[in-house]
Amino acid sequence: MSGADASSGRETRQTLPRLCEATLSRIGPGVARPDYDRQSTSVGVVHFGPGAFHRVHQAWFFERMLARDPRWAICAVSLRSESLQEALAPQDGLYTLAIRDESVAFQVIGALREILVAPRQQEAVLRRLRDARTRLVTITVTEKGYCLGADGEIDLSHPDIRHDLETPHTPLSLPGYLVEGLRLRREAGLPPLTVISCDNLDDNGARLRRAVVRLAETRDYDLARWIESEIAFPRTMVDSITPATTDALREEVAAALGLQDRWPVQREAFLQWVIEERFSSQVPDWEQAGVTLTDDVSGYDRAKLRLLNGAHSTLAYVGLLAGFATVAQAMSEPALAVFVRTMMLEDILPTLRPPRGLGLCAYVEAILKRFRNPGIEHALAQIAWDGSKKLPVRLLGTIHDNLAAGRPIARLCVPIAAWMRFVRNKALSGARAVDPLSDELYDIGRACTGEPGQDVARFLALRAVFPSGLAAEPGFVAGVQRAYELLGADARAIPERLRDLLPRA
Ligand code: CS2
């Protein structure tokens, strides 16, 4: 959409009444809306990190549960940003979800009954955690929100954790809130709740549990043991492609509703939530809402993280270097699409143990089809965020396993080198990458000269990303250097050069 179109669209949109309880009945018949009485619902879930992914995914499942059981409304807690509260408080927490398949369907979601901003409303957040009606805590704070070090354990030197160690009753971090909230619950003699991490981390529940128990140990030994024995942290796998909100989406929603929604969200039609069946509280009727319960999530989450997210990060860094803007555009370049598919089938798949009932080859093809969905404009730049946190989970584990098994890693080194080039290009243009290590990455990028040996060594020295064993592995160092050199080609030549890494026909 051109600038002129966008601004005239904005003017039209802004004259429309706002989506809220009072205007809900004006919505046209083509748009789904809460089919239960919102006023009679009660908060049963505290959710940390109500970004777009939470609102398209878990909130959609709880919306379905609310139609049958009013106890599962959500209190959404932003750990920092005020923007969601600013956008949705005037809308009584209502927002529109656009579901994109061959056509687009709109649904107004009512599951968010309360939106809190933790730094300003700390008392209210802790009160919710201490409330007997709260039975679940769900979490999407992204990889960096867990404050873990490169070893996957809680980083006690992280500034937010240091803060929480000094003033544990007024926490800042997610683990700090959980420890304080659980302490208050235990003190009040309330039944335990279940804590469900929904972030893209290997073994997310187990990692979060270790982080919370370790932090609790620094305060109170008995509290730590109570958490260990009483609180379940099931593992989960979550999946749905969620492009960021754009002005074009706001226009579309305004046209469909005849109302103004400041912050609608969108996702593909595909949606999956797999939860390990291990709970320490009353829980909703998950299966009726479409959630899969299993006793073994690890097969699912590893397959998803390594195949889908690993391929996503590959497309993001290589695609941006090659001049593409979206996943579907990058997939329309045959050489790049073949490269990614080969990497998934030949290099990633052998590291996976398929969960019961999941055929991995079919899973790969289904993922590639989703990437090609022309209805989804998923910006590569969005996926490129937080590379220092994503690469270890998505790709370095696969590389480690292949090295250990004597399998090739040449293709898997390409996204690693592409990330390095991406960081370098950003720094040379004077910009910082969106990343918790943005300052360090900027300095490294500025120091790079283009010489593969030296540039790659600068990045591999980052202990927060590359474990020392891997960084010293000659095969890995050589592979990344070779890929770094290959990706130094002119943007248009990059996809063709990747063919050098494909098996000869
Ligand atoms: C993406 C994920 O932004 C990213 O890094 O790889 O958000 C991806 O779209 C989801 O995990 C899909 O479930």
XYZ file of C-alpha atoms and ligand atoms in Angstrom:
518
model
C 0.000 0.000 0.000
C 1.412 3.446 -0.878
C 1.927 6.124 1.783
C -1.028 8.161 0.467
C -3.337 5.136 0.533
C -2.184 4.212 4.005
C -2.835 7.673 5.425
C -6.246 8.072 3.797
C -7.120 4.558 5.047
C -6.050 5.620 8.519
C -8.303 8.673 8.380
C -11.322 6.589 7.363
C -10.501 4.023 10.014
C -10.172 6.600 12.729
C -13.651 7.965 12.151
C -15.135 4.548 12.939
C -16.312 3.743 16.467
C -13.943 1.609 18.494
C -14.414 -2.122 19.010
C -15.528 -2.636 22.648
C -18.283 -4.316 24.681
C -20.754 -1.571 23.840
C -20.214 -1.848 20.065
C -19.854 -5.640 19.863
C -23.451 -6.140 18.790
C -22.934 -3.912 15.731
C -20.492 -6.320 14.100
C -21.752 -7.791 10.866
C -22.818 -11.469 10.654
C -19.689 -12.596 8.782
C -17.430 -12.084 11.808
C -17.323 -14.599 14.663
C -17.482 -13.177 18.193
C -17.623 -14.470 21.768
C -20.527 -16.896 22.031
C -20.576 -16.784 25.836
C -21.358 -14.136 28.403
C -18.050 -12.406 29.108
C -19.307 -10.860 32.327
C -19.896 -14.253 33.895
C -16.349 -15.490 33.218
C -13.597 -15.508 35.831
C -9.830 -15.357 35.461
C -8.300 -18.826 35.706
C -5.144 -18.171 33.684
C -2.342 -15.665 34.218
C -0.418 -15.239 30.985
C 3.040 -13.613 30.884
C 4.019 -12.028 27.553
C 0.757 -11.355 25.665
C 2.370 -10.630 22.302
C 0.805 -11.483 18.960
C 1.619 -15.172 19.299
C -0.260 -15.550 22.556
C -3.250 -13.738 21.149
C -3.479 -15.866 17.978
C -2.717 -19.147 19.719
C -3.367 -19.866 23.403
C -6.040 -17.136 23.676
C -7.869 -18.751 20.763
C -7.906 -22.113 22.590
C -9.098 -20.510 25.839
C -11.783 -18.713 23.854
C -13.090 -22.131 22.816
C -12.979 -23.378 26.397
C -14.891 -20.350 27.641
C -17.828 -21.311 25.480
C -18.291 -24.313 27.809
C -16.647 -23.366 31.058
C -16.462 -19.756 32.317
C -13.457 -20.353 34.586
C -10.738 -19.917 31.979
C -10.565 -16.225 31.171
C -7.073 -14.725 30.954
C -5.254 -12.047 32.893
C -2.543 -10.899 30.432
C 0.625 -9.549 32.031
C 3.140 -7.510 30.028
C 6.481 -7.608 31.804
C 7.595 -4.288 30.321
C 5.618 -2.733 27.518
C 2.495 -0.655 28.042
C 1.441 -0.794 24.402
C -1.007 -3.709 24.645
C -2.810 -2.191 27.594
C -2.971 1.179 25.835
C -4.443 -0.424 22.715
C -6.847 -2.907 24.296
C -8.019 -1.354 27.580
C -10.329 1.066 25.674
C -11.578 -2.014 23.799
C -12.424 -3.912 27.027
C -9.728 -6.417 26.048
C -11.479 -7.328 22.778
C -9.432 -7.725 19.617
C -9.787 -9.258 16.176
C -8.000 -12.341 14.924
C -7.636 -12.738 11.139
C -7.147 -16.375 10.100
C -5.595 -16.653 6.656
C -6.075 -19.645 4.458
C -7.255 -19.466 0.855
C -9.584 -16.772 2.123
C -9.530 -14.850 5.364
C -11.874 -15.309 8.339
C -12.245 -12.794 11.163
C -13.015 -13.602 14.773
C -13.323 -11.251 17.726
C -11.694 -12.812 20.785
C -12.992 -12.047 24.276
C -10.719 -14.256 26.411
C -8.523 -11.398 27.741
C -10.491 -10.132 30.713
C -7.678 -8.163 32.313
C -4.449 -6.613 31.004
C -1.743 -5.631 33.479
C 1.613 -3.931 33.027
C 3.870 -5.549 35.618
C 6.157 -2.650 36.575
C 3.191 -0.353 37.232
C 0.753 -2.929 38.615
C 2.967 -5.308 40.482
C 0.572 -5.753 43.404
C -2.253 -6.688 41.041
C -0.072 -9.239 39.221
C 0.971 -10.899 42.479
C -2.624 -10.832 43.706
C -3.682 -12.765 40.612
C -0.974 -15.366 41.182
C -2.149 -15.694 44.787
C -5.815 -16.007 43.818
C -7.364 -19.458 44.430
C -9.216 -19.220 41.116
C -5.947 -18.962 39.177
C -4.997 -22.469 38.167
C -2.721 -21.987 35.196
C 0.203 -19.743 34.350
C 1.017 -19.710 30.661
C 4.061 -18.004 29.164
C 5.298 -16.570 25.862
C 8.137 -14.231 26.763
C 10.431 -15.422 23.903
C 13.761 -17.146 24.426
C 15.407 -14.165 26.088
C 12.702 -13.752 28.756
C 13.918 -16.840 30.627
C 17.263 -15.195 31.519
C 19.207 -18.397 30.747
C 22.925 -18.594 30.059
C 24.567 -20.448 27.170
C 24.470 -23.634 29.272
C 20.663 -23.433 29.403
C 20.622 -22.773 33.178
C 19.429 -19.560 34.814
C 22.047 -16.804 34.533
C 22.402 -15.444 38.055
C 24.515 -12.569 36.713
C 21.731 -11.382 34.372
C 20.843 -7.801 35.413
C 17.139 -8.624 35.941
C 17.967 -11.712 38.000
C 20.481 -9.726 40.055
C 17.700 -7.258 40.735
C 15.364 -10.084 41.782
C 18.000 -11.583 44.062
C 18.331 -8.261 45.857
C 14.639 -7.382 46.074
C 12.732 -10.668 45.641
C 9.377 -9.241 46.750
C 9.334 -6.756 43.854
C 10.577 -8.846 40.922
C 11.357 -7.808 37.350
C 12.019 -11.080 35.538
C 9.694 -13.930 34.638
C 11.489 -16.414 36.956
C 11.368 -13.739 39.689
C 7.590 -13.354 39.341
C 7.068 -17.099 39.407
C 9.154 -17.603 42.540
C 7.449 -14.741 44.378
C 3.975 -15.761 43.201
C 4.515 -19.392 44.216
C 5.913 -18.302 47.577
C 2.770 -16.254 48.235
C 0.559 -19.169 47.234
C 2.365 -21.573 49.466
C 2.237 -19.134 52.368
C -1.514 -18.690 51.880
C -2.024 -22.452 51.822
C -3.571 -22.336 48.356
C -3.552 -25.305 46.002
C -0.689 -25.380 43.493
C -1.067 -24.190 39.941
C 0.422 -25.508 36.694
C 3.062 -23.464 34.847
C 3.087 -23.885 31.073
C 5.916 -22.434 28.993
C 4.838 -21.930 25.363
C 8.126 -20.645 23.982
C 10.319 -22.132 21.294
C 12.871 -23.685 23.634
C 14.024 -27.265 23.637
C 12.437 -28.932 26.707
C 10.805 -25.642 27.626
C 9.004 -26.886 30.741
C 12.025 -28.657 32.210
C 14.261 -25.653 31.585
C 11.840 -23.252 33.193
C 11.410 -25.563 36.166
C 15.163 -25.714 36.743
C 15.434 -21.927 36.460
C 12.612 -21.324 38.952
C 13.841 -23.936 41.429
C 17.399 -22.575 41.269
C 16.232 -19.022 41.856
C 13.985 -20.161 44.713
C 16.955 -21.981 46.282
C 18.807 -18.688 46.599
C 15.951 -17.473 48.837
C 14.508 -20.380 50.705
C 15.502 -24.032 50.562
C 12.058 -25.283 51.619
C 10.296 -23.179 49.014
C 12.521 -24.690 46.324
C 11.713 -28.220 47.483
C 7.992 -27.375 47.600
C 8.107 -26.085 44.027
C 9.959 -29.215 42.941
C 7.460 -31.544 44.504
C 4.180 -29.651 44.035
C 4.336 -27.615 40.819
C 4.107 -29.176 37.367
C 5.912 -27.498 34.472
C 4.701 -29.553 31.491
C 6.595 -29.369 28.231
C 4.774 -28.026 25.218
C 5.045 -27.617 21.494
C 3.279 -24.616 19.995
C 2.943 -23.861 16.314
C 1.252 -21.313 14.092
C 2.859 -18.838 11.717
C 2.063 -15.341 12.910
C 3.095 -12.380 10.753
C 3.301 -9.049 12.592
C 0.348 -6.655 12.507
C 0.433 -4.114 9.676
C -1.661 -1.094 8.759
C -3.059 -3.143 5.881
C -4.466 -5.603 8.441
C -5.990 -2.756 10.462
C -7.720 -1.552 7.263
C -9.015 -5.010 6.428
C -10.368 -5.475 9.941
C -12.023 -2.046 9.925
C -13.738 -2.917 6.656
C -14.920 -6.308 7.940
C -16.149 -5.106 11.357
C -17.235 -1.563 10.577
C -15.326 -0.773 13.794
C -11.849 0.360 14.595
C -9.494 -2.144 16.253
C -6.127 -0.659 17.285
C -4.338 -3.962 17.502
C -5.745 -6.886 15.543
C -3.542 -9.955 15.000
C -3.238 -12.554 12.241
C -2.082 -16.121 11.708
C -2.220 -18.943 9.232
C -5.100 -21.432 9.599
C -2.726 -24.176 10.784
C -2.543 -24.320 14.566
C -1.044 -26.843 16.942
C -0.615 -27.030 20.718
C 0.811 -30.222 22.196
C 1.073 -30.394 25.990
C 2.714 -32.985 28.172
C -0.014 -34.531 30.297
C 1.358 -33.586 33.699
C -0.627 -31.102 35.752
C -0.580 -29.970 39.361
C -3.936 -28.209 39.345
C -7.379 -28.413 37.885
C -7.137 -27.896 34.150
C -9.614 -27.171 31.369
C -10.974 -29.717 28.965
C -7.947 -29.363 26.698
C -8.912 -31.976 24.149
C -12.359 -30.546 23.552
C -10.630 -27.272 22.639
C -8.314 -29.037 20.172
C -5.139 -29.314 22.288
C -3.178 -32.582 21.960
C -2.154 -34.169 25.262
C 0.695 -36.658 25.280
C 3.178 -38.223 27.657
C 6.050 -37.477 25.257
C 6.318 -33.951 23.887
C 10.043 -34.100 23.222
C 9.615 -35.836 19.851
C 7.221 -33.099 18.727
C 9.045 -30.086 20.037
C 12.434 -31.117 18.754
C 11.023 -31.911 15.300
C 9.250 -28.565 15.182
C 12.153 -26.489 16.500
C 14.771 -28.100 14.306
C 12.735 -28.482 11.119
C 10.322 -25.550 11.043
C 12.198 -22.980 13.088
C 15.619 -24.093 11.807
C 14.388 -23.710 8.215
C 12.748 -20.390 9.080
C 15.972 -18.912 10.434
C 17.828 -20.232 7.387
C 15.369 -18.580 5.021
C 15.509 -15.389 7.084
C 19.270 -14.820 7.011
C 20.012 -16.291 3.588
C 16.852 -14.769 2.107
C 17.634 -11.282 3.382
C 21.188 -11.500 2.006
C 19.761 -12.582 -1.343
C 17.408 -9.590 -1.423
C 14.060 -11.176 -0.453
C 11.609 -9.688 2.048
C 9.167 -12.482 2.933
C 9.244 -16.236 3.484
C 6.984 -16.899 0.483
C 9.228 -14.759 -1.770
C 12.351 -16.585 -0.612
C 10.589 -19.911 -1.229
C 9.740 -18.820 -4.784
C 13.470 -18.865 -5.617
C 13.986 -22.490 -6.730
C 17.623 -22.784 -5.676
C 16.879 -21.528 -2.184
C 13.795 -23.730 -1.806
C 15.746 -26.824 -2.892
C 18.582 -25.944 -0.540
C 16.269 -25.633 2.463
C 14.375 -28.815 1.644
C 17.607 -30.775 1.214
C 18.938 -29.450 4.494
C 15.740 -30.499 6.276
C 15.620 -33.989 4.782
C 19.312 -34.869 4.661
C 20.815 -33.008 7.587
C 18.117 -32.334 10.199
C 15.784 -35.298 9.882
C 18.439 -37.916 10.834
C 18.811 -36.196 14.230
C 15.139 -36.675 15.119
C 13.205 -39.396 16.842
C 9.720 -39.171 15.354
C 6.897 -39.019 17.853
C 4.239 -41.682 17.540
C 1.996 -40.925 14.600
C 4.167 -38.232 13.003
C 5.743 -39.128 9.651
C 8.745 -36.848 9.400
C 9.007 -36.704 5.590
C 5.361 -35.727 5.296
C 5.917 -33.217 8.102
C 8.742 -31.586 6.116
C 6.579 -31.285 3.000
C 3.704 -29.838 5.035
C 6.015 -27.206 6.540
C 7.329 -26.231 3.107
C 3.773 -25.888 1.848
C 2.976 -23.574 4.749
C 6.054 -21.480 3.922
C 4.752 -21.097 0.356
C 1.292 -19.902 1.455
C 0.729 -16.813 -0.716
C -1.868 -15.477 1.739
C 0.787 -14.997 4.428
C 3.285 -12.155 4.175
C 5.734 -13.216 6.833
C 8.623 -10.756 6.959
C 12.071 -12.364 7.037
C 13.245 -9.391 9.105
C 10.787 -10.418 11.848
C 12.187 -13.962 11.989
C 15.740 -12.546 11.989
C 15.235 -10.974 15.437
C 17.097 -12.382 18.416
C 19.393 -14.608 16.363
C 21.837 -15.042 19.236
C 19.065 -16.741 21.221
C 17.439 -18.627 18.368
C 20.429 -20.197 16.572
C 21.528 -22.380 19.501
C 18.043 -23.896 19.874
C 17.239 -24.174 16.190
C 20.530 -25.139 14.540
C 23.536 -25.596 16.816
C 22.063 -28.686 18.498
C 21.590 -30.296 15.088
C 25.163 -29.427 14.112
C 26.429 -30.867 17.382
C 24.521 -34.128 16.837
C 25.707 -34.464 13.246
C 29.336 -33.886 14.210
C 29.022 -36.505 16.938
C 27.537 -39.004 14.484
C 30.055 -38.234 11.727
C 27.392 -36.802 9.416
C 28.059 -33.785 7.155
C 27.405 -30.237 8.377
C 28.317 -28.111 5.324
C 24.728 -27.018 4.609
C 23.933 -26.423 8.279
C 26.846 -23.986 8.467
C 25.148 -21.761 5.864
C 22.523 -20.189 8.168
C 25.192 -19.645 10.844
C 27.424 -17.804 8.385
C 24.427 -15.971 6.923
C 23.573 -14.674 10.408
C 27.157 -13.411 10.743
C 26.933 -11.624 7.391
C 23.515 -10.228 8.318
C 24.924 -8.790 11.573
C 27.931 -7.400 9.741
C 25.810 -5.741 7.032
C 23.572 -4.169 9.671
C 26.535 -2.804 11.587
C 28.165 -1.443 8.435
C 24.952 0.428 7.664
C 25.093 1.899 11.183
C 22.152 -0.179 12.500
C 21.930 -2.615 15.383
C 20.275 -6.005 15.042
C 17.200 -6.559 17.226
C 18.869 -8.900 19.703
C 19.625 -9.075 23.420
C 23.314 -8.927 22.400
C 22.797 -6.022 20.001
C 25.691 -3.909 21.327
C 28.218 -6.727 21.239
C 27.029 -7.792 17.804
C 27.305 -4.244 16.536
C 30.923 -3.996 17.706
C 31.793 -7.347 16.148
C 30.074 -6.388 12.897
C 31.972 -3.087 12.747
C 35.276 -4.868 13.340
C 34.711 -7.374 10.519
C 36.788 -6.836 7.399
C 35.247 -9.433 5.087
C 38.113 -11.866 5.578
C 36.369 -15.173 6.463
C 38.946 -16.553 8.929
C 39.077 -13.441 11.093
C 35.414 -12.489 10.845
C 34.151 -15.948 11.734
C 36.577 -16.158 14.664
C 35.164 -12.918 16.092
C 31.666 -14.383 16.156
C 32.688 -17.821 17.370
C 34.268 -16.189 20.416
C 30.760 -15.253 21.610
C 30.350 -17.710 24.492
C 26.698 -16.760 24.980
C 26.018 -18.290 21.557
C 28.699 -20.870 20.724
C 29.779 -23.371 23.398
C 33.585 -23.591 23.592
C 33.652 -27.215 22.406
C 31.761 -26.446 19.220
C 33.663 -23.203 18.553
C 36.938 -25.165 18.678
C 35.734 -27.983 16.403
C 37.877 -27.735 13.236
C 35.141 -29.114 10.967
C 32.665 -26.557 12.221
C 35.081 -23.624 11.953
C 36.028 -24.609 8.409
C 32.391 -25.155 7.410
C 31.299 -21.752 8.654
C 34.271 -20.048 6.986
C 33.486 -21.706 3.689
C 29.824 -20.715 3.901
C 30.791 -17.174 4.902
C 32.922 -16.885 1.810
C 30.208 -18.321 -0.426
C 27.642 -15.853 0.955
C 29.954 -12.926 0.200
C 28.808 -13.213 -3.426
C 26.620 -10.618 -5.068
C 23.051 -10.916 -3.672
C 21.552 -12.280 -6.876
C 24.228 -14.954 -7.190
C 23.731 -16.385 -3.686
C 20.923 -18.892 -4.391
C 22.818 -20.376 -7.334
C 26.006 -20.663 -5.323
C 24.148 -22.724 -2.749
C 23.723 -25.375 -5.420
C 27.404 -26.216 -4.841
C 26.313 -27.696 -1.523
C 23.604 -29.944 -2.988
C 24.144 -33.605 -3.818
C 25.058 -34.111 -7.472
C 22.038 -35.320 -9.421
C 9.542 -17.874 13.651
C 8.487 -18.406 14.602
O 9.781 -15.593 14.215
C 10.316 -16.709 14.232
O 11.436 -16.873 14.665
O 10.395 -18.906 13.296
O 7.804 -17.416 15.249
C 7.512 -19.343 13.880
O 6.732 -18.658 12.944
C 6.623 -20.058 14.867
O 7.403 -20.738 15.804
C 5.693 -21.003 14.142
O 5.035 -21.759 15.061
